[in-house]
């Protein structure tokens, strides 16, 4: 396959309902590559027809393995290849320009989180989507497609434990990439809990306080772990343990304390085995293992949305509000102070 660099604008061919949804992927790093593989193997009604990445080795691997046409430049790909939707899995600082480019072409997007590194960038995306008058963006908060979390949310929404008062969250990674800096556990990893709390509580976060205990000797260059306290408008207090060098495995947990009971997620998928005076249960190795099924459901929902012309799932507004709260968390970490968070006015498109 060639690394096409066409600049000609090719109109998107009209589709028949039975044709697979034609997907292009921007960014063939870990996330992008996993998405390609999941679409090819596990998502019915979709085909990855093009992908782009600056790395030649990665492009060649995807050409050989999946027969995809690859490009070095996203604009050339969008101009040269008719597609129905675009997955953006490039580094966060490239998202704004790439999302805007897709919106200009009226193309639905599944954008990995964080939607944009700064609130100002996120605002540009919101303005562009609002100007088009319909939702074209889904943000990659895959936890909303997780069975365990969805059951917990349903239990709380059904009023089974009364009024939520406290939430305890745990988010542990075995280790992180060498380029990970202390702020990334707030502006990247914590974004999942920020979105999860808004979804779970139907409430907005109004203050954040980041506390840092003694750091692990495993990663002396990082402030790790961190304890984050989030306050919501209705007065719920949530604590999040963010620990990205937990070494033993990957774990995400959530417990809600209500006025009439508590509800929490399962600890893991496997059975709990009691033998020879001990109890054993498998701990997931990484987020791909823990959330593999959630990613598949997320992709299937997005593909269905592209096919029907109705994108649902976590919105660009959810992405923007999350970045807004994460920015306050970074400020709290840097200043050592509790930081109040303004509640942003939700545009009609997202209500
Ligand atoms: C990481 O930052 C991610 O992006 C993953 O989505 C998440 O599951 C992981 O725990 C984070 O640390």
mmCIF file of C-alpha atoms and ligand atoms in Angstrom:
data_model
loop_
_atom_site.group_PDB
_atom_site.id
_atom_site.type_symbol
_atom_site.label_atom_id
_atom_site.label_comp_id
_atom_site.label_asym_id
_atom_site.label_seq_id
_atom_site.Cartn_x
_atom_site.Cartn_y
_atom_site.Cartn_z
ATOM 1 C CA UNK A 1 0.000 0.000 0.000
ATOM 2 C CA UNK A 2 1.197 3.506 -0.691
ATOM 3 C CA UNK A 3 1.518 6.437 1.690
ATOM 4 C CA UNK A 4 -0.809 8.591 -0.352
ATOM 5 C CA UNK A 5 -0.320 12.348 -0.042
ATOM 6 C CA UNK A 6 -3.226 13.525 -2.209
ATOM 7 C CA UNK A 7 -4.521 17.050 -1.566
ATOM 8 C CA UNK A 8 -7.615 16.896 -3.789
ATOM 9 C CA UNK A 9 -10.972 17.178 -1.994
ATOM 10 C CA UNK A 10 -12.895 13.979 -2.679
ATOM 11 C CA UNK A 11 -16.602 14.164 -1.836
ATOM 12 C CA UNK A 12 -17.750 11.457 0.551
ATOM 13 C CA UNK A 13 -19.589 8.908 -1.540
ATOM 14 C CA UNK A 14 -23.160 8.324 -0.462
ATOM 15 C CA UNK A 15 -23.622 5.058 1.395
ATOM 16 C CA UNK A 16 -26.137 2.284 1.191
ATOM 17 C CA UNK A 17 -27.455 1.091 4.527
ATOM 18 C CA UNK A 18 -25.932 -2.367 4.093
ATOM 19 C CA UNK A 19 -22.427 -1.017 3.367
ATOM 20 C CA UNK A 20 -19.995 -1.113 6.266
ATOM 21 C CA UNK A 21 -19.268 2.182 7.989
ATOM 22 C CA UNK A 22 -15.891 3.349 6.599
ATOM 23 C CA UNK A 23 -13.594 4.347 9.437
ATOM 24 C CA UNK A 24 -10.316 6.272 9.352
ATOM 25 C CA UNK A 25 -7.949 6.257 12.334
ATOM 26 C CA UNK A 26 -5.616 9.122 13.174
ATOM 27 C CA UNK A 27 -2.723 7.904 15.332
ATOM 28 C CA UNK A 28 -1.468 4.325 15.355
ATOM 29 C CA UNK A 29 0.093 4.276 18.824
ATOM 30 C CA UNK A 30 -1.214 1.905 21.483
ATOM 31 C CA UNK A 31 -4.799 3.226 21.571
ATOM 32 C CA UNK A 32 -5.195 3.723 17.812
ATOM 33 C CA UNK A 33 -3.738 0.343 17.054
ATOM 34 C CA UNK A 34 -5.991 -1.365 19.623
ATOM 35 C CA UNK A 35 -9.017 0.381 18.095
ATOM 36 C CA UNK A 36 -8.057 -0.834 14.602
ATOM 37 C CA UNK A 37 -7.732 -4.384 15.881
ATOM 38 C CA UNK A 38 -11.054 -4.264 17.751
ATOM 39 C CA UNK A 39 -12.928 -2.887 14.745
ATOM 40 C CA UNK A 40 -11.425 -5.488 12.446
ATOM 41 C CA UNK A 41 -12.060 -8.414 14.816
ATOM 42 C CA UNK A 42 -15.005 -7.492 16.991
ATOM 43 C CA UNK A 43 -17.200 -4.717 15.592
ATOM 44 C CA UNK A 44 -19.807 -5.703 13.032
ATOM 45 C CA UNK A 45 -20.788 -3.274 10.292
ATOM 46 C CA UNK A 46 -17.536 -1.300 10.161
ATOM 47 C CA UNK A 47 -14.275 -1.423 8.208
ATOM 48 C CA UNK A 48 -11.050 0.498 8.799
ATOM 49 C CA UNK A 49 -10.243 1.866 5.350
ATOM 50 C CA UNK A 50 -7.467 4.348 6.160
ATOM 51 C CA UNK A 51 -5.101 5.321 8.944
ATOM 52 C CA UNK A 52 -2.351 7.815 9.449
ATOM 53 C CA UNK A 53 0.685 8.134 11.660
ATOM 54 C CA UNK A 54 4.081 9.808 11.321
ATOM 55 C CA UNK A 55 5.858 6.562 12.225
ATOM 56 C CA UNK A 56 6.771 4.523 9.155
ATOM 57 C CA UNK A 57 7.202 1.203 10.994
ATOM 58 C CA UNK A 58 3.761 1.470 12.498
ATOM 59 C CA UNK A 59 2.187 2.363 9.148
ATOM 60 C CA UNK A 60 3.830 -0.610 7.459
ATOM 61 C CA UNK A 61 2.723 -3.016 10.195
ATOM 62 C CA UNK A 62 -0.897 -1.892 9.782
ATOM 63 C CA UNK A 63 -0.723 -2.065 5.986
ATOM 64 C CA UNK A 64 0.649 -5.611 6.110
ATOM 65 C CA UNK A 65 -1.600 -6.892 8.881
ATOM 66 C CA UNK A 66 -4.917 -5.260 7.986
ATOM 67 C CA UNK A 67 -4.552 -4.143 4.361
ATOM 68 C CA UNK A 68 -5.265 -0.524 5.319
ATOM 69 C CA UNK A 69 -4.163 2.399 3.152
ATOM 70 C CA UNK A 70 -1.953 4.610 5.301
ATOM 71 C CA UNK A 71 -0.950 8.246 5.208
ATOM 72 C CA UNK A 72 1.544 10.424 7.016
ATOM 73 C CA UNK A 73 -0.714 13.466 7.165
ATOM 74 C CA UNK A 74 -4.326 13.494 8.465
ATOM 75 C CA UNK A 75 -5.413 16.271 6.065
ATOM 76 C CA UNK A 76 -4.141 14.283 3.085
ATOM 77 C CA UNK A 77 -6.009 11.240 4.372
ATOM 78 C CA UNK A 78 -9.289 13.140 4.822
ATOM 79 C CA UNK A 79 -8.908 14.803 1.414
ATOM 80 C CA UNK A 80 -7.870 11.657 -0.392
ATOM 81 C CA UNK A 81 -10.023 8.931 1.048
ATOM 82 C CA UNK A 82 -13.830 8.815 1.365
ATOM 83 C CA UNK A 83 -14.738 7.840 4.934
ATOM 84 C CA UNK A 84 -17.855 7.992 7.130
ATOM 85 C CA UNK A 85 -16.227 8.591 10.517
ATOM 86 C CA UNK A 86 -12.846 9.249 12.115
ATOM 87 C CA UNK A 87 -11.243 7.910 15.287
ATOM 88 C CA UNK A 88 -8.709 10.334 16.756
ATOM 89 C CA UNK A 89 -6.109 8.596 18.901
ATOM 90 C CA UNK A 90 -3.190 10.965 18.398
ATOM 91 C CA UNK A 91 -1.400 12.806 21.259
ATOM 92 C CA UNK A 92 -3.812 15.192 23.064
ATOM 93 C CA UNK A 93 -2.164 18.426 21.883
ATOM 94 C CA UNK A 94 -3.037 17.518 18.264
ATOM 95 C CA UNK A 95 -6.733 16.885 18.939
ATOM 96 C CA UNK A 96 -8.114 20.411 18.414
ATOM 97 C CA UNK A 97 -6.847 20.872 14.862
ATOM 98 C CA UNK A 98 -7.799 17.314 13.902
ATOM 99 C CA UNK A 99 -11.291 17.446 15.427
ATOM 100 C CA UNK A 100 -11.945 20.831 13.741
ATOM 101 C CA UNK A 101 -10.819 19.439 10.414
ATOM 102 C CA UNK A 102 -13.307 16.565 10.733
ATOM 103 C CA UNK A 103 -16.130 18.912 11.746
ATOM 104 C CA UNK A 104 -15.441 21.113 8.687
ATOM 105 C CA UNK A 105 -16.055 18.003 6.581
ATOM 106 C CA UNK A 106 -19.175 17.083 8.612
ATOM 107 C CA UNK A 107 -17.482 13.853 9.708
ATOM 108 C CA UNK A 108 -18.450 12.162 13.000
ATOM 109 C CA UNK A 109 -15.520 11.701 15.377
ATOM 110 C CA UNK A 110 -14.618 9.391 18.226
ATOM 111 C CA UNK A 111 -11.904 11.368 20.023
ATOM 112 C CA UNK A 112 -9.762 9.799 22.723
ATOM 113 C CA UNK A 113 -9.632 11.610 26.029
ATOM 114 C CA UNK A 114 -8.577 14.223 26.936
ATOM 115 C CA UNK A 115 -10.619 15.957 24.229
ATOM 116 C CA UNK A 116 -8.296 18.963 24.385
ATOM 117 C CA UNK A 117 -5.406 19.782 26.693
ATOM 118 C CA UNK A 118 -6.730 23.237 27.584
ATOM 119 C CA UNK A 119 -10.184 24.588 28.288
ATOM 120 C CA UNK A 120 -9.653 27.260 25.600
ATOM 121 C CA UNK A 121 -8.999 24.548 22.997
ATOM 122 C CA UNK A 122 -12.049 22.627 24.190
ATOM 123 C CA UNK A 123 -14.155 25.780 23.783
ATOM 124 C CA UNK A 124 -13.100 26.059 20.124
ATOM 125 C CA UNK A 125 -14.343 22.525 19.536
ATOM 126 C CA UNK A 126 -17.648 23.216 21.302
ATOM 127 C CA UNK A 127 -18.188 26.395 19.248
ATOM 128 C CA UNK A 128 -17.550 24.526 16.004
ATOM 129 C CA UNK A 129 -19.913 21.672 16.926
ATOM 130 C CA UNK A 130 -22.642 24.022 18.163
ATOM 131 C CA UNK A 131 -22.321 25.998 14.903
ATOM 132 C CA UNK A 132 -23.085 22.804 12.974
ATOM 133 C CA UNK A 133 -26.233 22.373 15.072
ATOM 134 C CA UNK A 134 -25.849 18.657 15.789
ATOM 135 C CA UNK A 135 -23.648 16.313 17.732
ATOM 136 C CA UNK A 136 -20.769 14.881 15.716
ATOM 137 C CA UNK A 137 -18.331 14.122 18.546
ATOM 138 C CA UNK A 138 -18.160 11.249 21.019
ATOM 139 C CA UNK A 139 -15.334 11.377 23.576
ATOM 140 C CA UNK A 140 -13.532 8.165 24.559
ATOM 141 C CA UNK A 141 -14.703 7.804 28.147
ATOM 142 C CA UNK A 142 -15.037 4.040 27.761
ATOM 143 C CA UNK A 143 -16.033 3.508 31.407
ATOM 144 C CA UNK A 144 -19.566 4.570 30.472
ATOM 145 C CA UNK A 145 -19.728 1.308 28.501
ATOM 146 C CA UNK A 146 -18.453 -0.850 31.380
ATOM 147 C CA UNK A 147 -20.963 -3.378 32.756
ATOM 148 C CA UNK A 148 -19.821 -3.174 36.382
ATOM 149 C CA UNK A 149 -19.872 0.617 36.488
ATOM 150 C CA UNK A 150 -23.137 0.823 34.530
ATOM 151 C CA UNK A 151 -24.773 -1.514 37.092
ATOM 152 C CA UNK A 152 -23.469 0.614 39.945
ATOM 153 C CA UNK A 153 -24.799 3.766 38.294
ATOM 154 C CA UNK A 154 -28.180 2.107 37.645
ATOM 155 C CA UNK A 155 -28.369 1.023 41.314
ATOM 156 C CA UNK A 156 -27.727 4.569 42.503
ATOM 157 C CA UNK A 157 -30.088 6.126 39.942
ATOM 158 C CA UNK A 158 -32.825 3.658 40.974
ATOM 159 C CA UNK A 159 -32.564 5.074 44.497
ATOM 160 C CA UNK A 160 -31.626 1.687 45.956
ATOM 161 C CA UNK A 161 -29.160 3.133 48.471
ATOM 162 C CA UNK A 162 -30.937 6.416 49.121
ATOM 163 C CA UNK A 163 -29.226 9.778 48.732
ATOM 164 C CA UNK A 164 -25.517 9.517 47.776
ATOM 165 C CA UNK A 165 -23.311 11.113 50.443
ATOM 166 C CA UNK A 166 -19.772 9.893 49.827
ATOM 167 C CA UNK A 167 -17.935 8.190 46.957
ATOM 168 C CA UNK A 168 -14.656 6.282 47.333
ATOM 169 C CA UNK A 169 -12.707 5.636 44.142
ATOM 170 C CA UNK A 170 -9.486 3.742 43.520
ATOM 171 C CA UNK A 171 -7.551 4.029 40.242
ATOM 172 C CA UNK A 172 -4.279 2.096 40.117
ATOM 173 C CA UNK A 173 -1.970 1.401 37.209
ATOM 174 C CA UNK A 174 0.904 -1.108 37.550
ATOM 175 C CA UNK A 175 3.328 1.414 36.019
ATOM 176 C CA UNK A 176 3.364 4.237 33.494
ATOM 177 C CA UNK A 177 5.361 5.246 30.427
ATOM 178 C CA UNK A 178 8.721 6.979 31.119
ATOM 179 C CA UNK A 179 7.425 10.288 29.692
ATOM 180 C CA UNK A 180 4.556 10.434 32.251
ATOM 181 C CA UNK A 181 4.891 13.495 34.530
ATOM 182 C CA UNK A 182 3.237 14.106 37.919
ATOM 183 C CA UNK A 183 0.447 16.247 36.427
ATOM 184 C CA UNK A 184 -0.595 13.408 34.089
ATOM 185 C CA UNK A 185 -2.268 11.490 36.903
ATOM 186 C CA UNK A 186 -4.620 14.514 37.074
ATOM 187 C CA UNK A 187 -4.960 15.825 33.502
ATOM 188 C CA UNK A 188 -4.998 12.345 31.950
ATOM 189 C CA UNK A 189 -5.771 9.440 34.316
ATOM 190 C CA UNK A 190 -8.107 11.285 36.753
ATOM 191 C CA UNK A 191 -10.286 12.477 33.848
ATOM 192 C CA UNK A 192 -11.949 9.028 33.954
ATOM 193 C CA UNK A 193 -13.074 9.538 37.579
ATOM 194 C CA UNK A 194 -14.201 13.114 36.876
ATOM 195 C CA UNK A 195 -16.445 11.887 34.069
ATOM 196 C CA UNK A 196 -17.568 8.851 36.084
ATOM 197 C CA UNK A 197 -18.629 11.028 39.042
ATOM 198 C CA UNK A 198 -20.633 13.416 36.829
ATOM 199 C CA UNK A 199 -22.352 10.407 35.228
ATOM 200 C CA UNK A 200 -22.951 8.621 38.543
ATOM 201 C CA UNK A 201 -24.187 11.619 40.500
ATOM 202 C CA UNK A 202 -25.784 13.754 37.753
ATOM 203 C CA UNK A 203 -24.012 16.577 39.493
ATOM 204 C CA UNK A 204 -21.195 19.049 38.840
ATOM 205 C CA UNK A 205 -17.878 19.293 40.659
ATOM 206 C CA UNK A 206 -17.424 22.626 42.449
ATOM 207 C CA UNK A 207 -14.063 22.226 44.226
ATOM 208 C CA UNK A 208 -10.974 20.062 44.153
ATOM 209 C CA UNK A 209 -8.172 19.493 46.612
ATOM 210 C CA UNK A 210 -5.128 17.363 45.763
ATOM 211 C CA UNK A 211 -3.142 15.885 48.653
ATOM 212 C CA UNK A 212 0.246 14.249 48.206
ATOM 213 C CA UNK A 213 1.613 11.749 50.730
ATOM 214 C CA UNK A 214 5.151 10.309 50.743
ATOM 215 C CA UNK A 215 5.838 9.165 47.173
ATOM 216 C CA UNK A 216 6.667 5.617 46.142
ATOM 217 C CA UNK A 217 10.413 4.914 45.817
ATOM 218 C CA UNK A 218 9.503 3.068 42.569
ATOM 219 C CA UNK A 219 9.139 6.399 40.754
ATOM 220 C CA UNK A 220 11.114 9.045 42.651
ATOM 221 C CA UNK A 221 10.572 11.603 39.846
ATOM 222 C CA UNK A 222 6.769 11.514 40.332
ATOM 223 C CA UNK A 223 4.406 12.607 43.109
ATOM 224 C CA UNK A 224 2.680 9.239 43.287
ATOM 225 C CA UNK A 225 0.221 8.297 44.766
ATOM 226 C CA UNK A 226 -2.140 11.244 45.169
ATOM 227 C CA UNK A 227 -5.395 11.597 47.077
ATOM 228 C CA UNK A 228 -7.921 13.855 45.380
ATOM 229 C CA UNK A 229 -10.981 15.236 47.149
ATOM 230 C CA UNK A 230 -13.785 16.420 44.902
ATOM 231 C CA UNK A 231 -16.845 18.315 46.125
ATOM 232 C CA UNK A 232 -20.055 18.418 44.150
ATOM 233 C CA UNK A 233 -22.713 21.135 43.910
ATOM 234 C CA UNK A 234 -25.184 19.072 45.955
ATOM 235 C CA UNK A 235 -22.601 18.466 48.697
ATOM 236 C CA UNK A 236 -21.351 14.935 47.900
ATOM 237 C CA UNK A 237 -17.691 14.389 48.812
ATOM 238 C CA UNK A 238 -15.661 12.006 46.627
ATOM 239 C CA UNK A 239 -12.147 10.781 47.309
ATOM 240 C CA UNK A 240 -9.997 9.297 44.569
ATOM 241 C CA UNK A 241 -6.785 7.382 45.192
ATOM 242 C CA UNK A 242 -4.733 7.887 42.027
ATOM 243 C CA UNK A 243 -1.709 5.576 42.107
ATOM 244 C CA UNK A 244 0.059 4.936 38.828
ATOM 245 C CA UNK A 245 2.971 2.768 40.041
ATOM 246 C CA UNK A 246 1.014 0.251 42.095
ATOM 247 C CA UNK A 247 3.189 -2.520 40.535
ATOM 248 C CA UNK A 248 0.887 -5.511 41.282
ATOM 249 C CA UNK A 249 -1.681 -4.914 38.513
ATOM 250 C CA UNK A 250 -4.463 -2.645 37.231
ATOM 251 C CA UNK A 251 -7.404 -1.867 39.455
ATOM 252 C CA UNK A 252 -10.365 0.498 39.258
ATOM 253 C CA UNK A 253 -12.950 0.485 42.052
ATOM 254 C CA UNK A 254 -15.826 2.612 43.184
ATOM 255 C CA UNK A 255 -18.025 2.532 46.275
ATOM 256 C CA UNK A 256 -20.964 4.844 46.884
ATOM 257 C CA UNK A 257 -22.144 5.480 50.436
ATOM 258 C CA UNK A 258 -25.803 6.439 50.519
ATOM 259 C CA UNK A 259 -28.327 7.380 53.199
ATOM 260 C CA UNK A 260 -29.808 3.858 53.115
ATOM 261 C CA UNK A 261 -26.939 1.591 52.128
ATOM 262 C CA UNK A 262 -23.799 1.320 50.044
ATOM 263 C CA UNK A 263 -23.070 -0.010 46.558
ATOM 264 C CA UNK A 264 -19.721 -0.917 45.050
ATOM 265 C CA UNK A 265 -18.256 -2.445 41.903
ATOM 266 C CA UNK A 266 -16.877 -5.996 41.785
ATOM 267 C CA UNK A 267 -13.181 -6.295 42.495
ATOM 268 C CA UNK A 268 -12.362 -8.415 39.443
ATOM 269 C CA UNK A 269 -13.743 -10.737 36.791
ATOM 270 C CA UNK A 270 -12.314 -14.090 37.847
ATOM 271 C CA UNK A 271 -13.623 -16.423 40.557
ATOM 272 C CA UNK A 272 -12.427 -16.114 44.118
ATOM 273 C CA UNK A 273 -10.628 -19.369 44.940
ATOM 274 C CA UNK A 274 -10.074 -20.513 48.536
ATOM 275 C CA UNK A 275 -7.427 -23.234 48.814
ATOM 276 C CA UNK A 276 -4.693 -24.359 51.204
ATOM 277 C CA UNK A 277 -5.566 -21.710 53.767
ATOM 278 C CA UNK A 278 -5.510 -18.905 51.178
ATOM 279 C CA UNK A 279 -7.870 -16.890 48.997
ATOM 280 C CA UNK A 280 -6.871 -16.081 45.395
ATOM 281 C CA UNK A 281 -8.382 -13.883 42.742
ATOM 282 C CA UNK A 282 -6.799 -12.699 39.510
ATOM 283 C CA UNK A 283 -5.993 -8.988 39.264
ATOM 284 C CA UNK A 284 -6.134 -7.478 35.752
ATOM 285 C CA UNK A 285 -2.746 -6.738 34.233
ATOM 286 C CA UNK A 286 -3.609 -3.508 32.457
ATOM 287 C CA UNK A 287 -6.476 -1.324 31.311
ATOM 288 C CA UNK A 288 -6.841 -3.243 28.032
ATOM 289 C CA UNK A 289 -7.686 -6.356 30.038
ATOM 290 C CA UNK A 290 -9.942 -4.569 32.546
ATOM 291 C CA UNK A 291 -11.801 -2.476 29.974
ATOM 292 C CA UNK A 292 -11.470 -4.571 26.773
ATOM 293 C CA UNK A 293 -15.219 -5.278 26.613
ATOM 294 C CA UNK A 294 -16.004 -1.616 27.377
ATOM 295 C CA UNK A 295 -13.845 -0.459 24.463
ATOM 296 C CA UNK A 296 -15.634 -2.895 22.161
ATOM 297 C CA UNK A 297 -19.042 -1.617 23.276
ATOM 298 C CA UNK A 298 -17.875 1.987 22.957
ATOM 299 C CA UNK A 299 -16.771 1.371 19.369
ATOM 300 C CA UNK A 300 -19.949 -0.534 18.493
ATOM 301 C CA UNK A 301 -22.095 2.320 19.873
ATOM 302 C CA UNK A 302 -20.128 4.909 17.918
ATOM 303 C CA UNK A 303 -20.275 2.884 14.678
ATOM 304 C CA UNK A 304 -24.049 2.516 15.146
ATOM 305 C CA UNK A 305 -24.266 6.291 15.716
ATOM 306 C CA UNK A 306 -22.278 7.017 12.552
ATOM 307 C CA UNK A 307 -24.532 4.644 10.603
ATOM 308 C CA UNK A 308 -27.755 6.189 11.901
ATOM 309 C CA UNK A 309 -26.493 9.793 11.860
ATOM 310 C CA UNK A 310 -27.125 10.110 15.635
ATOM 311 C CA UNK A 311 -24.010 10.300 17.794
ATOM 312 C CA UNK A 312 -24.691 9.689 21.484
ATOM 313 C CA UNK A 313 -22.344 8.644 24.324
ATOM 314 C CA UNK A 314 -20.045 11.009 26.218
ATOM 315 C CA UNK A 315 -20.148 14.369 24.435
ATOM 316 C CA UNK A 316 -17.641 17.108 23.629
ATOM 317 C CA UNK A 317 -19.287 19.026 26.495
ATOM 318 C CA UNK A 318 -18.435 16.157 28.885
ATOM 319 C CA UNK A 319 -14.896 16.365 27.486
ATOM 320 C CA UNK A 320 -14.682 20.122 28.069
ATOM 321 C CA UNK A 321 -16.082 20.039 31.625
ATOM 322 C CA UNK A 322 -13.681 17.235 32.481
ATOM 323 C CA UNK A 323 -10.686 19.259 31.236
ATOM 324 C CA UNK A 324 -11.981 22.235 33.238
ATOM 325 C CA UNK A 325 -12.055 20.205 36.483
ATOM 326 C CA UNK A 326 -8.721 18.526 35.672
ATOM 327 C CA UNK A 327 -7.122 21.967 35.210
ATOM 328 C CA UNK A 328 -8.327 22.904 38.709
ATOM 329 C CA UNK A 329 -6.814 19.653 40.041
ATOM 330 C CA UNK A 330 -3.461 20.523 38.464
ATOM 331 C CA UNK A 331 -3.657 23.993 40.032
ATOM 332 C CA UNK A 332 -4.440 22.450 43.435
ATOM 333 C CA UNK A 333 -1.479 20.071 43.098
ATOM 334 C CA UNK A 334 0.869 22.942 42.197
ATOM 335 C CA UNK A 335 -0.346 25.395 44.843
ATOM 336 C CA UNK A 336 -1.232 22.947 47.614
ATOM 337 C CA UNK A 337 -4.593 24.745 47.958
ATOM 338 C CA UNK A 338 -8.230 23.693 47.608
ATOM 339 C CA UNK A 339 -9.386 25.151 44.253
ATOM 340 C CA UNK A 340 -13.031 26.152 43.646
ATOM 341 C CA UNK A 341 -14.391 25.204 40.195
ATOM 342 C CA UNK A 342 -16.972 27.384 38.368
ATOM 343 C CA UNK A 343 -19.948 25.484 37.016
ATOM 344 C CA UNK A 344 -20.054 26.142 33.260
ATOM 345 C CA UNK A 345 -23.353 26.896 31.567
ATOM 346 C CA UNK A 346 -24.311 23.943 29.367
ATOM 347 C CA UNK A 347 -25.179 24.915 25.756
ATOM 348 C CA UNK A 348 -28.622 23.767 24.548
ATOM 349 C CA UNK A 349 -27.093 21.202 22.162
ATOM 350 C CA UNK A 350 -25.879 19.172 25.153
ATOM 351 C CA UNK A 351 -28.851 19.449 27.497
HETATM 352 C C1 LIG B 1 -4.440 6.179 31.419
HETATM 353 O O1 LIG B 1 -4.102 7.500 31.547
HETATM 354 C C2 LIG B 1 -5.460 5.996 30.365
HETATM 355 O O2 LIG B 1 -5.515 6.756 29.443
HETATM 356 C C3 LIG B 1 -6.370 4.849 30.397
HETATM 357 O O3 LIG B 1 -7.510 5.099 29.639
HETATM 358 C C4 LIG B 1 -6.754 4.490 31.793
HETATM 359 O O4 LIG B 1 -7.550 3.344 31.855
HETATM 360 C C5 LIG B 1 -5.542 4.404 32.675
HETATM 361 O O5 LIG B 1 -5.851 3.906 33.939
HETATM 362 C C6 LIG B 1 -4.910 5.730 32.753
HETATM 363 O O6 LIG B 1 -3.875 5.798 33.682
#
